């Protein structure tokens, strides 16, 4: 009996005997190393037997799993791992199939230890670079199983953490194995990414697993972040969308936008992990997601915008991709929608999605901050385009009279103006340009200055801040934040460069416009302390950044004109405003006198200031621009030596070589029609103003021709008539060109001769009227008196009193 068994054992194939010999009688003794070396040598010597070795090991492992002999299971997996590490021949693919079958059996088992064992073996296999590709191998099961392990809810927390970490390492192994070989299964397909990414985010988010279990070197969150970074780092251009889309869906499904911190953390990982040239793709996906959630709650939209802001700071490579203006267009659209939602109190009336003013204000602040973050990543030339783009979106009175949306009305228009100006201020805060003509072109400056005449004080203050930000190129603004009399400006340590040719051209072109708007802004009755502070800073920066001798004289002339404005008994300006304008003029003249370094000029300004300190301190900034300003009951005592004298300043400046001709000319800015349009609030005011300006509506003709009522039909007929008139004019020009091209020369000459004779006859009539004798006082010539030769008008002698 025993002989028969021994005989049958000897007849078994050699690879089976070698496999059996690696298993000891007691599984606790572990793998028989000597026999394992023999099996490895045999596999290397006869690689064609690898598939049979693998199949037999798989058979034994399945039997041991079924019989719960887990010691032999571990020995079998150790043997498989050693064979995989040792053999790299072409026939290893068949052996790998047996290996993956055994790993699958372990992962399907209920025992956590077997799942972890199978995962560890798969990770070792994933680190092996195969010599030959596999065209038919599938990893769908492993993606699903490892993702399931990442969400393990095992009762024992330590075991649960180990299972989750095994799942994370398994997913990492799948990614490494598949992205390395293009012929392998495409792991970037949506069906795979929808399982892998949420599993990683779940472990990245879970706070219960922040501590590593037992002997683990890192926690599940740390391992997950490392795995997530590796996944994103391997993503090519075409795979970014599939990798980021599940992140957006996960944050939506679990309401993680509202907390902001986790969403920001996720996208910081994404932006730092992907290749820098692909960063703009993430930005575009976030913008698209923001558009898709435009009717969601304000907290969700604010969370997405906050993530955009953080992503823009990281993506500082100098471009936000090929569609820069699309980024700002989306953000500005969100501002407009937020204004509408704030006024109506609802994001989506059909879904009864209510919102509050505080939530929308937080969103608006986040959008404005994000606009600044994006602008700071752009080069100078693109930032200038963005400034023009935003300015084109702001409803400008008189130029874009239909302000705001139908939902918002006038209040919405005002809010939109404020929000867009704040956005523009964010863009200009770090804008530095050596060429002021490029920084403030006419297409930008003209609509911007029109806002200085708006009745809303907040809008005027924003415009002044924007001008200050653009003009200040040497960071001098903070040195003029305190409106006061400076006895020595050397303590400010101002950075001053010589005025360039471009700066001179800019002031020649736009200087008078700037002076006029500064003067008109000072004449606004609802200006406050912050407005006068901003005006002082603007005047000071003009003196430091853009002043040549001509500009200095213009600015001194403007300061004296402001003094005259405060002296005039204008009912619009309160006593506080008049004192504030006096104080502004004094502070600025004190500054510019020290900048010009003309001793006599400085002495005169200092004498007036000292006299004011004794007699009229309320004309100085120290008494006016404080929390409780000391405003007098009247300004009757303001005269004589407490005022800056124009003739004395002109004399000392002329003696120092300044051209004072313009200083002797009074500064009287006139409000243009454009300014009047800017001061109107609505389209109705604009139409009424245009009718007032029309001579047909003058008082002299009011009784003769009553005002025509403007209706829709009237406007329609006017448009039709203008179109018909243009067509007739075009047809007339075509006939003239055709006549000169086709008619004979004699006909053309005769036609021109007729025109010249007609012109001569008209001239004769004019000359005859010009030299006609003047009518007699009696109305008719005396009888019997011969008519004298008439004298032309241009030869007649008139008394001096009759000459104008």
mmCIF file with all atom_site columns, C-alpha atoms in Angstrom, residues 316-493:
data_model
loop_
_atom_site.group_PDB
_atom_site.id
_atom_site.type_symbol
_atom_site.label_atom_id
_atom_site.label_alt_id
_atom_site.label_comp_id
_atom_site.label_asym_id
_atom_site.label_entity_id
_atom_site.label_seq_id
_atom_site.pdbx_PDB_ins_code
_atom_site.Cartn_x
_atom_site.Cartn_y
_atom_site.Cartn_z
_atom_site.occupancy
_atom_site.B_iso_or_equiv
_atom_site.pdbx_formal_charge
_atom_site.auth_seq_id
_atom_site.auth_comp_id
_atom_site.auth_asym_id
_atom_site.auth_atom_id
_atom_site.pdbx_PDB_model_num
ATOM 1   C CA . UNK A 1 316 ? 0.343   82.391  -11.116 1.00 0.00 ? 316 UNK A CA 1
ATOM 2   C CA . UNK A 1 317 ? 2.066   81.404  -14.339 1.00 0.00 ? 317 UNK A CA 1
ATOM 3   C CA . UNK A 1 318 ? 0.964   84.643  -16.000 1.00 0.00 ? 318 UNK A CA 1
ATOM 4   C CA . UNK A 1 319 ? -2.125  83.472  -17.854 1.00 0.00 ? 319 UNK A CA 1
ATOM 5   C CA . UNK A 1 320 ? -5.517  82.013  -17.082 1.00 0.00 ? 320 UNK A CA 1
ATOM 6   C CA . UNK A 1 321 ? -5.607  80.222  -20.393 1.00 0.00 ? 321 UNK A CA 1
ATOM 7   C CA . UNK A 1 322 ? -6.784  81.319  -23.820 1.00 0.00 ? 322 UNK A CA 1
ATOM 8   C CA . UNK A 1 323 ? -10.079 82.796  -22.586 1.00 0.00 ? 323 UNK A CA 1
ATOM 9   C CA . UNK A 1 324 ? -9.001  85.423  -20.079 1.00 0.00 ? 324 UNK A CA 1
ATOM 10  C CA . UNK A 1 325 ? -11.982 87.718  -20.594 1.00 0.00 ? 325 UNK A CA 1
ATOM 11  C CA . UNK A 1 326 ? -14.348 84.750  -20.258 1.00 0.00 ? 326 UNK A CA 1
ATOM 12  C CA . UNK A 1 327 ? -13.171 84.362  -16.660 1.00 0.00 ? 327 UNK A CA 1
ATOM 13  C CA . UNK A 1 328 ? -14.010 87.947  -15.797 1.00 0.00 ? 328 UNK A CA 1
ATOM 14  C CA . UNK A 1 329 ? -17.233 87.841  -17.783 1.00 0.00 ? 329 UNK A CA 1
ATOM 15  C CA . UNK A 1 330 ? -18.436 84.894  -15.693 1.00 0.00 ? 330 UNK A CA 1
ATOM 16  C CA . UNK A 1 331 ? -17.515 86.597  -12.429 1.00 0.00 ? 331 UNK A CA 1
ATOM 17  C CA . UNK A 1 332 ? -19.164 89.878  -13.429 1.00 0.00 ? 332 UNK A CA 1
ATOM 18  C CA . UNK A 1 333 ? -22.258 87.941  -14.438 1.00 0.00 ? 333 UNK A CA 1
ATOM 19  C CA . UNK A 1 334 ? -22.369 86.437  -10.947 1.00 0.00 ? 334 UNK A CA 1
ATOM 20  C CA . UNK A 1 335 ? -22.190 89.935  -9.475  1.00 0.00 ? 335 UNK A CA 1
ATOM 21  C CA . UNK A 1 336 ? -25.181 91.068  -11.510 1.00 0.00 ? 336 UNK A CA 1
ATOM 22  C CA . UNK A 1 337 ? -27.167 87.960  -10.604 1.00 0.00 ? 337 UNK A CA 1
ATOM 23  C CA . UNK A 1 338 ? -26.317 88.443  -6.932  1.00 0.00 ? 338 UNK A CA 1
ATOM 24  C CA . UNK A 1 339 ? -27.633 92.017  -7.045  1.00 0.00 ? 339 UNK A CA 1
ATOM 25  C CA . UNK A 1 340 ? -30.889 90.779  -8.581  1.00 0.00 ? 340 UNK A CA 1
ATOM 26  C CA . UNK A 1 341 ? -31.199 88.029  -5.984  1.00 0.00 ? 341 UNK A CA 1
ATOM 27  C CA . UNK A 1 342 ? -30.506 90.475  -3.154  1.00 0.00 ? 342 UNK A CA 1
ATOM 28  C CA . UNK A 1 343 ? -33.257 92.815  -4.293  1.00 0.00 ? 343 UNK A CA 1
ATOM 29  C CA . UNK A 1 344 ? -35.821 90.101  -5.012  1.00 0.00 ? 344 UNK A CA 1
ATOM 30  C CA . UNK A 1 345 ? -34.900 87.917  -2.019  1.00 0.00 ? 345 UNK A CA 1
ATOM 31  C CA . UNK A 1 346 ? -34.965 84.731  -4.077  1.00 0.00 ? 346 UNK A CA 1
ATOM 32  C CA . UNK A 1 347 ? -32.451 82.840  -6.230  1.00 0.00 ? 347 UNK A CA 1
ATOM 33  C CA . UNK A 1 348 ? -35.082 80.774  -8.039  1.00 0.00 ? 348 UNK A CA 1
ATOM 34  C CA . UNK A 1 349 ? -38.738 81.792  -7.614  1.00 0.00 ? 349 UNK A CA 1
ATOM 35  C CA . UNK A 1 350 ? -39.939 78.531  -9.141  1.00 0.00 ? 350 UNK A CA 1
ATOM 36  C CA . UNK A 1 351 ? -38.152 76.465  -6.477  1.00 0.00 ? 351 UNK A CA 1
ATOM 37  C CA . UNK A 1 352 ? -38.840 78.888  -3.616  1.00 0.00 ? 352 UNK A CA 1
ATOM 38  C CA . UNK A 1 353 ? -35.090 79.189  -3.042  1.00 0.00 ? 353 UNK A CA 1
ATOM 39  C CA . UNK A 1 354 ? -34.836 82.141  -0.641  1.00 0.00 ? 354 UNK A CA 1
ATOM 40  C CA . UNK A 1 355 ? -31.730 84.173  0.056   1.00 0.00 ? 355 UNK A CA 1
ATOM 41  C CA . UNK A 1 356 ? -30.732 86.958  2.429   1.00 0.00 ? 356 UNK A CA 1
ATOM 42  C CA . UNK A 1 357 ? -28.930 90.258  1.999   1.00 0.00 ? 357 UNK A CA 1
ATOM 43  C CA . UNK A 1 358 ? -26.039 89.192  4.242   1.00 0.00 ? 358 UNK A CA 1
ATOM 44  C CA . UNK A 1 359 ? -25.449 86.007  2.235   1.00 0.00 ? 359 UNK A CA 1
ATOM 45  C CA . UNK A 1 360 ? -25.458 87.880  -1.062  1.00 0.00 ? 360 UNK A CA 1
ATOM 46  C CA . UNK A 1 361 ? -23.130 90.572  0.318   1.00 0.00 ? 361 UNK A CA 1
ATOM 47  C CA . UNK A 1 362 ? -20.663 87.875  1.377   1.00 0.00 ? 362 UNK A CA 1
ATOM 48  C CA . UNK A 1 363 ? -20.858 86.393  -2.092  1.00 0.00 ? 363 UNK A CA 1
ATOM 49  C CA . UNK A 1 364 ? -20.285 89.799  -3.706  1.00 0.00 ? 364 UNK A CA 1
ATOM 50  C CA . UNK A 1 365 ? -17.220 90.412  -1.554  1.00 0.00 ? 365 UNK A CA 1
ATOM 51  C CA . UNK A 1 366 ? -15.889 86.965  -2.483  1.00 0.00 ? 366 UNK A CA 1
ATOM 52  C CA . UNK A 1 367 ? -16.413 87.652  -6.203  1.00 0.00 ? 367 UNK A CA 1
ATOM 53  C CA . UNK A 1 368 ? -14.662 91.019  -5.997  1.00 0.00 ? 368 UNK A CA 1
ATOM 54  C CA . UNK A 1 369 ? -11.752 89.429  -4.127  1.00 0.00 ? 369 UNK A CA 1
ATOM 55  C CA . UNK A 1 370 ? -11.545 86.697  -6.767  1.00 0.00 ? 370 UNK A CA 1
ATOM 56  C CA . UNK A 1 371 ? -11.473 89.245  -9.589  1.00 0.00 ? 371 UNK A CA 1
ATOM 57  C CA . UNK A 1 372 ? -8.474  90.858  -7.902  1.00 0.00 ? 372 UNK A CA 1
ATOM 58  C CA . UNK A 1 373 ? -6.795  87.469  -7.436  1.00 0.00 ? 373 UNK A CA 1
ATOM 59  C CA . UNK A 1 374 ? -7.178  86.633  -11.117 1.00 0.00 ? 374 UNK A CA 1
ATOM 60  C CA . UNK A 1 375 ? -6.003  90.067  -12.223 1.00 0.00 ? 375 UNK A CA 1
ATOM 61  C CA . UNK A 1 376 ? -2.838  89.775  -10.145 1.00 0.00 ? 376 UNK A CA 1
ATOM 62  C CA . UNK A 1 377 ? -1.813  86.674  -12.103 1.00 0.00 ? 377 UNK A CA 1
ATOM 63  C CA . UNK A 1 378 ? -2.002  88.487  -15.445 1.00 0.00 ? 378 UNK A CA 1
ATOM 64  C CA . UNK A 1 379 ? 0.724   90.437  -17.246 1.00 0.00 ? 379 UNK A CA 1
ATOM 65  C CA . UNK A 1 380 ? 0.342   94.204  -17.540 1.00 0.00 ? 380 UNK A CA 1
ATOM 66  C CA . UNK A 1 381 ? -1.052  94.249  -21.071 1.00 0.00 ? 381 UNK A CA 1
ATOM 67  C CA . UNK A 1 382 ? -3.778  91.727  -20.228 1.00 0.00 ? 382 UNK A CA 1
ATOM 68  C CA . UNK A 1 383 ? -4.663  93.588  -17.065 1.00 0.00 ? 383 UNK A CA 1
ATOM 69  C CA . UNK A 1 384 ? -5.205  96.750  -19.126 1.00 0.00 ? 384 UNK A CA 1
ATOM 70  C CA . UNK A 1 385 ? -7.597  94.795  -21.354 1.00 0.00 ? 385 UNK A CA 1
ATOM 71  C CA . UNK A 1 386 ? -9.462  93.555  -18.290 1.00 0.00 ? 386 UNK A CA 1
ATOM 72  C CA . UNK A 1 387 ? -9.809  97.123  -16.986 1.00 0.00 ? 387 UNK A CA 1
ATOM 73  C CA . UNK A 1 388 ? -11.349 98.238  -20.273 1.00 0.00 ? 388 UNK A CA 1
ATOM 74  C CA . UNK A 1 389 ? -13.561 95.156  -20.288 1.00 0.00 ? 389 UNK A CA 1
ATOM 75  C CA . UNK A 1 390 ? -14.917 95.860  -16.800 1.00 0.00 ? 390 UNK A CA 1
ATOM 76  C CA . UNK A 1 391 ? -15.405 99.532  -17.623 1.00 0.00 ? 391 UNK A CA 1
ATOM 77  C CA . UNK A 1 392 ? -17.453 98.493  -20.640 1.00 0.00 ? 392 UNK A CA 1
ATOM 78  C CA . UNK A 1 393 ? -19.731 96.497  -18.340 1.00 0.00 ? 393 UNK A CA 1
ATOM 79  C CA . UNK A 1 394 ? -20.434 99.407  -15.960 1.00 0.00 ? 394 UNK A CA 1
ATOM 80  C CA . UNK A 1 395 ? -23.666 101.283 -16.768 1.00 0.00 ? 395 UNK A CA 1
ATOM 81  C CA . UNK A 1 396 ? -22.422 104.799 -17.525 1.00 0.00 ? 396 UNK A CA 1
ATOM 82  C CA . UNK A 1 397 ? -25.049 107.595 -17.337 1.00 0.00 ? 397 UNK A CA 1
ATOM 83  C CA . UNK A 1 398 ? -25.607 109.357 -20.619 1.00 0.00 ? 398 UNK A CA 1
ATOM 84  C CA . UNK A 1 399 ? -23.577 106.753 -22.522 1.00 0.00 ? 399 UNK A CA 1
ATOM 85  C CA . UNK A 1 400 ? -25.449 103.649 -21.434 1.00 0.00 ? 400 UNK A CA 1
ATOM 86  C CA . UNK A 1 401 ? -28.716 105.181 -20.178 1.00 0.00 ? 401 UNK A CA 1
ATOM 87  C CA . UNK A 1 402 ? -30.548 101.863 -19.753 1.00 0.00 ? 402 UNK A CA 1
ATOM 88  C CA . UNK A 1 403 ? -28.990 101.043 -16.431 1.00 0.00 ? 403 UNK A CA 1
ATOM 89  C CA . UNK A 1 404 ? -29.207 97.659  -14.770 1.00 0.00 ? 404 UNK A CA 1
ATOM 90  C CA . UNK A 1 405 ? -31.624 94.837  -15.377 1.00 0.00 ? 405 UNK A CA 1
ATOM 91  C CA . UNK A 1 406 ? -35.418 95.040  -15.544 1.00 0.00 ? 406 UNK A CA 1
ATOM 92  C CA . UNK A 1 407 ? -35.618 93.201  -12.222 1.00 0.00 ? 407 UNK A CA 1
ATOM 93  C CA . UNK A 1 408 ? -33.216 95.478  -10.363 1.00 0.00 ? 408 UNK A CA 1
ATOM 94  C CA . UNK A 1 409 ? -34.427 98.928  -11.405 1.00 0.00 ? 409 UNK A CA 1
ATOM 95  C CA . UNK A 1 410 ? -32.494 102.067 -10.477 1.00 0.00 ? 410 UNK A CA 1
ATOM 96  C CA . UNK A 1 411 ? -31.323 100.797 -7.093  1.00 0.00 ? 411 UNK A CA 1
ATOM 97  C CA . UNK A 1 412 ? -29.982 97.670  -8.788  1.00 0.00 ? 412 UNK A CA 1
ATOM 98  C CA . UNK A 1 413 ? -28.179 99.853  -11.326 1.00 0.00 ? 413 UNK A CA 1
ATOM 99  C CA . UNK A 1 414 ? -26.501 101.791 -8.527  1.00 0.00 ? 414 UNK A CA 1
ATOM 100 C CA . UNK A 1 415 ? -25.492 98.585  -6.763  1.00 0.00 ? 415 UNK A CA 1
ATOM 101 C CA . UNK A 1 416 ? -24.078 97.161  -9.991  1.00 0.00 ? 416 UNK A CA 1
ATOM 102 C CA . UNK A 1 417 ? -22.078 100.344 -10.532 1.00 0.00 ? 417 UNK A CA 1
ATOM 103 C CA . UNK A 1 418 ? -20.655 100.097 -7.017  1.00 0.00 ? 418 UNK A CA 1
ATOM 104 C CA . UNK A 1 419 ? -19.801 96.400  -7.354  1.00 0.00 ? 419 UNK A CA 1
ATOM 105 C CA . UNK A 1 420 ? -18.115 96.793  -10.734 1.00 0.00 ? 420 UNK A CA 1
ATOM 106 C CA . UNK A 1 421 ? -16.150 99.823  -9.562  1.00 0.00 ? 421 UNK A CA 1
ATOM 107 C CA . UNK A 1 422 ? -14.984 97.827  -6.554  1.00 0.00 ? 422 UNK A CA 1
ATOM 108 C CA . UNK A 1 423 ? -13.926 95.073  -8.944  1.00 0.00 ? 423 UNK A CA 1
ATOM 109 C CA . UNK A 1 424 ? -12.085 97.624  -11.050 1.00 0.00 ? 424 UNK A CA 1
ATOM 110 C CA . UNK A 1 425 ? -10.340 98.903  -7.924  1.00 0.00 ? 425 UNK A CA 1
ATOM 111 C CA . UNK A 1 426 ? -9.182  95.359  -7.155  1.00 0.00 ? 426 UNK A CA 1
ATOM 112 C CA . UNK A 1 427 ? -7.689  95.066  -10.652 1.00 0.00 ? 427 UNK A CA 1
ATOM 113 C CA . UNK A 1 428 ? -5.873  98.413  -10.418 1.00 0.00 ? 428 UNK A CA 1
ATOM 114 C CA . UNK A 1 429 ? -4.432  97.976  -6.916  1.00 0.00 ? 429 UNK A CA 1
ATOM 115 C CA . UNK A 1 430 ? -1.249  96.251  -8.115  1.00 0.00 ? 430 UNK A CA 1
ATOM 116 C CA . UNK A 1 431 ? -1.261  97.682  -11.630 1.00 0.00 ? 431 UNK A CA 1
ATOM 117 C CA . UNK A 1 432 ? 2.054   99.346  -12.428 1.00 0.00 ? 432 UNK A CA 1
ATOM 118 C CA . UNK A 1 433 ? 2.705   100.972 -15.774 1.00 0.00 ? 433 UNK A CA 1
ATOM 119 C CA . UNK A 1 434 ? 5.494   103.345 -16.695 1.00 0.00 ? 434 UNK A CA 1
ATOM 120 C CA . UNK A 1 435 ? 3.365   104.821 -19.482 1.00 0.00 ? 435 UNK A CA 1
ATOM 121 C CA . UNK A 1 436 ? 0.346   106.748 -18.207 1.00 0.00 ? 436 UNK A CA 1
ATOM 122 C CA . UNK A 1 437 ? -1.085  107.037 -21.715 1.00 0.00 ? 437 UNK A CA 1
ATOM 123 C CA . UNK A 1 438 ? -1.334  103.258 -21.767 1.00 0.00 ? 438 UNK A CA 1
ATOM 124 C CA . UNK A 1 439 ? -2.599  103.006 -18.190 1.00 0.00 ? 439 UNK A CA 1
ATOM 125 C CA . UNK A 1 440 ? -5.300  105.666 -18.637 1.00 0.00 ? 440 UNK A CA 1
ATOM 126 C CA . UNK A 1 441 ? -6.353  105.791 -22.310 1.00 0.00 ? 441 UNK A CA 1
ATOM 127 C CA . UNK A 1 442 ? -9.204  108.073 -23.335 1.00 0.00 ? 442 UNK A CA 1
ATOM 128 C CA . UNK A 1 443 ? -11.559 105.123 -23.787 1.00 0.00 ? 443 UNK A CA 1
ATOM 129 C CA . UNK A 1 444 ? -11.060 104.313 -20.104 1.00 0.00 ? 444 UNK A CA 1
ATOM 130 C CA . UNK A 1 445 ? -10.521 107.722 -18.528 1.00 0.00 ? 445 UNK A CA 1
ATOM 131 C CA . UNK A 1 446 ? -13.540 109.520 -19.981 1.00 0.00 ? 446 UNK A CA 1
ATOM 132 C CA . UNK A 1 447 ? -16.231 107.123 -18.696 1.00 0.00 ? 447 UNK A CA 1
ATOM 133 C CA . UNK A 1 448 ? -14.347 106.792 -15.397 1.00 0.00 ? 448 UNK A CA 1
ATOM 134 C CA . UNK A 1 449 ? -14.290 110.543 -14.800 1.00 0.00 ? 449 UNK A CA 1
ATOM 135 C CA . UNK A 1 450 ? -17.972 110.802 -15.623 1.00 0.00 ? 450 UNK A CA 1
ATOM 136 C CA . UNK A 1 451 ? -18.639 108.934 -12.374 1.00 0.00 ? 451 UNK A CA 1
ATOM 137 C CA . UNK A 1 452 ? -17.011 111.709 -10.310 1.00 0.00 ? 452 UNK A CA 1
ATOM 138 C CA . UNK A 1 453 ? -20.121 113.775 -10.975 1.00 0.00 ? 453 UNK A CA 1
ATOM 139 C CA . UNK A 1 454 ? -22.580 111.170 -9.749  1.00 0.00 ? 454 UNK A CA 1
ATOM 140 C CA . UNK A 1 455 ? -24.737 112.124 -6.790  1.00 0.00 ? 455 UNK A CA 1
ATOM 141 C CA . UNK A 1 456 ? -23.848 108.896 -4.980  1.00 0.00 ? 456 UNK A CA 1
ATOM 142 C CA . UNK A 1 457 ? -20.864 109.675 -2.676  1.00 0.00 ? 457 UNK A CA 1
ATOM 143 C CA . UNK A 1 458 ? -19.756 106.021 -2.560  1.00 0.00 ? 458 UNK A CA 1
ATOM 144 C CA . UNK A 1 459 ? -19.346 105.934 -6.332  1.00 0.00 ? 459 UNK A CA 1
ATOM 145 C CA . UNK A 1 460 ? -17.315 109.151 -6.337  1.00 0.00 ? 460 UNK A CA 1
ATOM 146 C CA . UNK A 1 461 ? -15.027 107.826 -3.620  1.00 0.00 ? 461 UNK A CA 1
ATOM 147 C CA . UNK A 1 462 ? -14.417 104.584 -5.554  1.00 0.00 ? 462 UNK A CA 1
ATOM 148 C CA . UNK A 1 463 ? -13.492 106.531 -8.697  1.00 0.00 ? 463 UNK A CA 1
ATOM 149 C CA . UNK A 1 464 ? -11.017 108.658 -6.751  1.00 0.00 ? 464 UNK A CA 1
ATOM 150 C CA . UNK A 1 465 ? -9.488  105.507 -5.272  1.00 0.00 ? 465 UNK A CA 1
ATOM 151 C CA . UNK A 1 466 ? -9.108  103.993 -8.755  1.00 0.00 ? 466 UNK A CA 1
ATOM 152 C CA . UNK A 1 467 ? -7.377  107.123 -10.063 1.00 0.00 ? 467 UNK A CA 1
ATOM 153 C CA . UNK A 1 468 ? -5.041  107.149 -7.058  1.00 0.00 ? 468 UNK A CA 1
ATOM 154 C CA . UNK A 1 469 ? -4.175  103.490 -7.577  1.00 0.00 ? 469 UNK A CA 1
ATOM 155 C CA . UNK A 1 470 ? -3.341  104.014 -11.268 1.00 0.00 ? 470 UNK A CA 1
ATOM 156 C CA . UNK A 1 471 ? -1.337  107.228 -10.849 1.00 0.00 ? 471 UNK A CA 1
ATOM 157 C CA . UNK A 1 472 ? 0.747   106.004 -7.898  1.00 0.00 ? 472 UNK A CA 1
ATOM 158 C CA . UNK A 1 473 ? 3.710   104.158 -9.431  1.00 0.00 ? 473 UNK A CA 1
ATOM 159 C CA . UNK A 1 474 ? 6.156   104.508 -6.549  1.00 0.00 ? 474 UNK A CA 1
ATOM 160 C CA . UNK A 1 475 ? 3.960   103.417 -3.613  1.00 0.00 ? 475 UNK A CA 1
ATOM 161 C CA . UNK A 1 476 ? 3.602   106.928 -2.207  1.00 0.00 ? 476 UNK A CA 1
ATOM 162 C CA . UNK A 1 477 ? -0.118  106.686 -1.444  1.00 0.00 ? 477 UNK A CA 1
ATOM 163 C CA . UNK A 1 478 ? 0.242   105.591 2.171   1.00 0.00 ? 478 UNK A CA 1
ATOM 164 C CA . UNK A 1 479 ? 2.417   108.644 2.840   1.00 0.00 ? 479 UNK A CA 1
ATOM 165 C CA . UNK A 1 480 ? -0.536  110.940 2.141   1.00 0.00 ? 480 UNK A CA 1
ATOM 166 C CA . UNK A 1 481 ? -3.162  109.079 4.130   1.00 0.00 ? 481 UNK A CA 1
ATOM 167 C CA . UNK A 1 482 ? -3.257  111.822 6.767   1.00 0.00 ? 482 UNK A CA 1
ATOM 168 C CA . UNK A 1 483 ? -4.623  115.129 5.516   1.00 0.00 ? 483 UNK A CA 1
ATOM 169 C CA . UNK A 1 484 ? -2.663  117.666 7.559   1.00 0.00 ? 484 UNK A CA 1
ATOM 170 C CA . UNK A 1 485 ? -0.252  120.574 7.313   1.00 0.00 ? 485 UNK A CA 1
ATOM 171 C CA . UNK A 1 486 ? 3.313   119.294 6.957   1.00 0.00 ? 486 UNK A CA 1
ATOM 172 C CA . UNK A 1 487 ? 6.044   121.622 8.146   1.00 0.00 ? 487 UNK A CA 1
ATOM 173 C CA . UNK A 1 488 ? 8.750   119.446 6.551   1.00 0.00 ? 488 UNK A CA 1
ATOM 174 C CA . UNK A 1 489 ? 7.925   116.954 3.805   1.00 0.00 ? 489 UNK A CA 1
ATOM 175 C CA . UNK A 1 490 ? 11.393  115.369 3.953   1.00 0.00 ? 490 UNK A CA 1
ATOM 176 C CA . UNK A 1 491 ? 10.072  113.090 6.713   1.00 0.00 ? 491 UNK A CA 1
ATOM 177 C CA . UNK A 1 492 ? 7.796   111.467 4.128   1.00 0.00 ? 492 UNK A CA 1
ATOM 178 C CA . UNK A 1 493 ? 10.804  110.171 2.146   1.00 0.00 ? 493 UNK A CA 1
#
